[in-house]
Amino acid sequence: MDGSRFGWHPTMMAAAYAFAMAQGVHLATDATKLPPGNRRLQQLIVHAWTMAAAIGCAGLGAYAIYSNKTLHDKPHFATLHAKVGLATLCMSVVAPLLGVVSFKKLGIYEKLPVAMQAQSKWLHRNAGKITFFLAAGASLLGLKTPSIFKGWVTLVIMGLVLANSAAVAMYVFATPKSEPRE
């Protein structure tokens, strides 16, 4: 054993983005179809906790690769995969912060100028979409790294990443939203 922590990186990133975040997107998209009320509120709370779990997994995955590169004296953020991954991680913090601001139950939303209230929700939703698709791009870039690429097995995994991304995109962009509310 060389003390490598590398295996935790793809494991935790897959848990974060392919599973938890995809489920969180699904929960939020379903919530937009519900009328205001307790059921919608509960759905959004589950969405928030699911996304918090995704961020926790992503943080552990980022720590694993950062500490592994330090352990083996390798440069940080040297590849396109790493740079897109870092952008994804940054957006993984920005999107939920916007979610906190735009979640009426917390009371911050009402403190925003009226002109910015709808914008805060729009920004949160779109930051989330950007984060999810950046994560898919980072995954694909990581999978094509020569030390990772294992022929047809990797191609199948890449196909699954693309299929997951397409399914999320179709669901998010094709799901009718409820009427705009105040």
XYZ file of C-alpha atoms in Angstrom:
182
model
C 0.000 0.000 0.000
C 1.309 3.416 -0.942
C -1.189 5.308 1.218
C -3.083 6.332 -1.916
C -6.391 8.033 -1.387
C -7.129 8.199 -5.091
C -9.916 5.590 -5.049
C -12.004 7.803 -2.782
C -11.979 10.619 -5.351
C -14.095 9.030 -8.112
C -16.210 7.151 -5.577
C -17.208 10.273 -3.655
C -17.597 12.418 -6.772
C -19.910 9.819 -8.340
C -21.912 9.689 -5.095
C -22.061 13.495 -5.068
C -22.951 14.317 -8.635
C -24.263 11.237 -10.434
C -26.440 10.076 -7.544
C -27.197 12.683 -4.852
C -27.220 15.775 -7.072
C -29.219 14.041 -9.802
C -31.772 13.030 -7.169
C -31.774 16.559 -5.730
C -32.450 18.027 -9.178
C -35.315 15.563 -9.579
C -36.790 16.543 -6.204
C -36.591 20.266 -6.950
C -38.037 19.872 -10.424
C -40.959 17.892 -9.021
C -41.478 20.548 -6.342
C -41.956 23.249 -8.990
C -45.078 21.397 -10.166
C -46.682 21.516 -6.729
C -48.873 24.353 -5.481
C -47.624 26.326 -2.478
C -48.161 24.443 0.746
C -46.761 21.879 3.127
C -46.127 19.168 0.526
C -44.075 21.545 -1.641
C -42.200 22.834 1.418
C -41.333 19.292 2.542
C -40.153 18.405 -0.981
C -37.865 21.457 -1.028
C -36.475 20.586 2.413
C -35.636 17.062 1.233
C -34.053 18.661 -1.869
C -31.898 20.871 0.364
C -30.723 17.961 2.525
C -30.031 15.830 -0.539
C -27.928 18.616 -2.010
C -26.138 19.048 1.334
C -25.246 15.345 1.172
C -23.988 15.883 -2.391
C -21.786 18.770 -1.259
C -20.430 16.679 1.609
C -19.525 13.840 -0.762
C -17.958 16.287 -3.225
C -15.914 17.841 -0.431
C -14.623 14.421 0.620
C -13.819 13.580 -3.003
C -11.952 16.856 -3.444
C -10.057 16.300 -0.208
C -9.114 12.775 -1.309
C -7.555 13.876 -4.586
C -5.927 17.003 -3.152
C -4.337 15.122 -0.271
C -3.336 12.247 -2.574
C -1.551 14.635 -4.926
C 0.177 16.263 -1.959
C 1.154 12.847 -0.598
C 2.710 11.863 -3.928
C 4.196 15.312 -4.635
C 2.146 15.851 -7.795
C 0.946 19.254 -9.037
C -2.581 20.397 -8.229
C -5.057 21.617 -10.872
C -2.674 20.848 -13.738
C -5.156 19.193 -16.113
C -8.347 20.347 -17.789
C -10.190 17.703 -15.730
C -8.858 19.282 -12.532
C -9.714 22.819 -13.635
C -13.266 21.893 -14.646
C -13.539 19.917 -11.398
C -12.460 22.962 -9.393
C -15.034 25.122 -11.216
C -17.651 22.460 -10.423
C -16.678 22.445 -6.769
C -16.892 26.253 -6.614
C -20.329 26.189 -8.246
C -21.300 23.469 -5.757
C -20.918 26.108 -3.066
C -22.440 29.031 -5.003
C -25.632 27.210 -6.060
C -26.754 26.208 -2.539
C -25.901 29.641 -1.147
C -28.260 31.077 -3.745
C -30.760 28.411 -2.691
C -30.553 29.534 0.928
C -31.188 33.136 -0.132
C -34.146 32.185 -2.344
C -35.819 29.782 0.128
C -38.728 31.780 1.541
C -39.015 29.693 4.718
C -35.634 30.998 5.945
C -36.768 34.631 5.763
C -33.865 35.981 3.694
C -35.890 36.083 0.472
C -38.308 38.700 1.806
C -35.401 40.947 2.783
C -34.265 41.154 -0.855
C -35.496 44.059 -2.955
C -38.671 42.939 -4.739
C -36.952 43.255 -8.121
C -34.309 40.724 -7.026
C -36.596 38.094 -5.501
C -37.510 36.281 -8.716
C -33.934 36.716 -9.934
C -32.600 34.915 -6.858
C -34.676 31.837 -7.684
C -33.661 31.987 -11.349
C -29.995 32.294 -10.377
C -30.234 29.357 -7.961
C -31.895 27.087 -10.515
C -29.465 27.963 -13.270
C -26.392 27.760 -11.033
C -27.576 24.275 -10.095
C -27.949 23.279 -13.734
C -24.497 24.645 -14.562
C -23.025 22.736 -11.617
C -24.597 19.438 -12.664
C -23.425 19.694 -16.264
C -19.943 20.899 -15.260
C -19.725 17.782 -13.084
C -20.649 15.597 -16.044
C -17.967 17.307 -18.122
C -15.373 16.857 -15.374
C -16.328 13.173 -15.142
C -15.873 12.633 -18.858
C -12.535 14.458 -18.837
C -11.353 12.359 -15.896
C -12.431 9.118 -17.529
C -10.437 9.856 -20.676
C -7.219 10.433 -18.704
C -4.672 7.867 -19.965
C -4.074 6.406 -16.496
C -7.819 5.848 -16.033
C -9.006 4.888 -19.512
C -9.455 1.093 -19.740
C -10.932 0.627 -23.203
C -14.511 -0.521 -23.647
C -15.251 -0.592 -19.908
C -14.468 3.111 -19.669
C -16.467 3.787 -22.822
C -19.483 2.107 -21.210
C -19.056 4.240 -18.093
C -18.727 7.354 -20.260
C -21.922 6.331 -22.031
C -23.664 6.020 -18.666
C -22.476 9.509 -17.662
C -23.850 10.889 -20.925
C -27.120 8.968 -20.521
C -27.528 10.241 -16.949
C -26.851 13.802 -18.115
C -29.300 13.473 -20.996
C -31.980 12.046 -18.706
C -31.547 14.891 -16.214
C -31.555 17.470 -19.021
C -34.706 16.048 -20.583
C -36.444 15.915 -17.210
C -35.431 19.409 -16.150
C -36.093 21.134 -19.448
C -39.234 19.198 -20.399
C -41.035 19.318 -17.053
C -43.812 21.904 -17.088
C -43.590 24.358 -14.212
C -46.484 25.650 -12.158
C -47.638 29.164 -12.766
C -45.324 31.897 -11.467
C -46.028 32.824 -7.859
C -45.191 35.760 -5.676
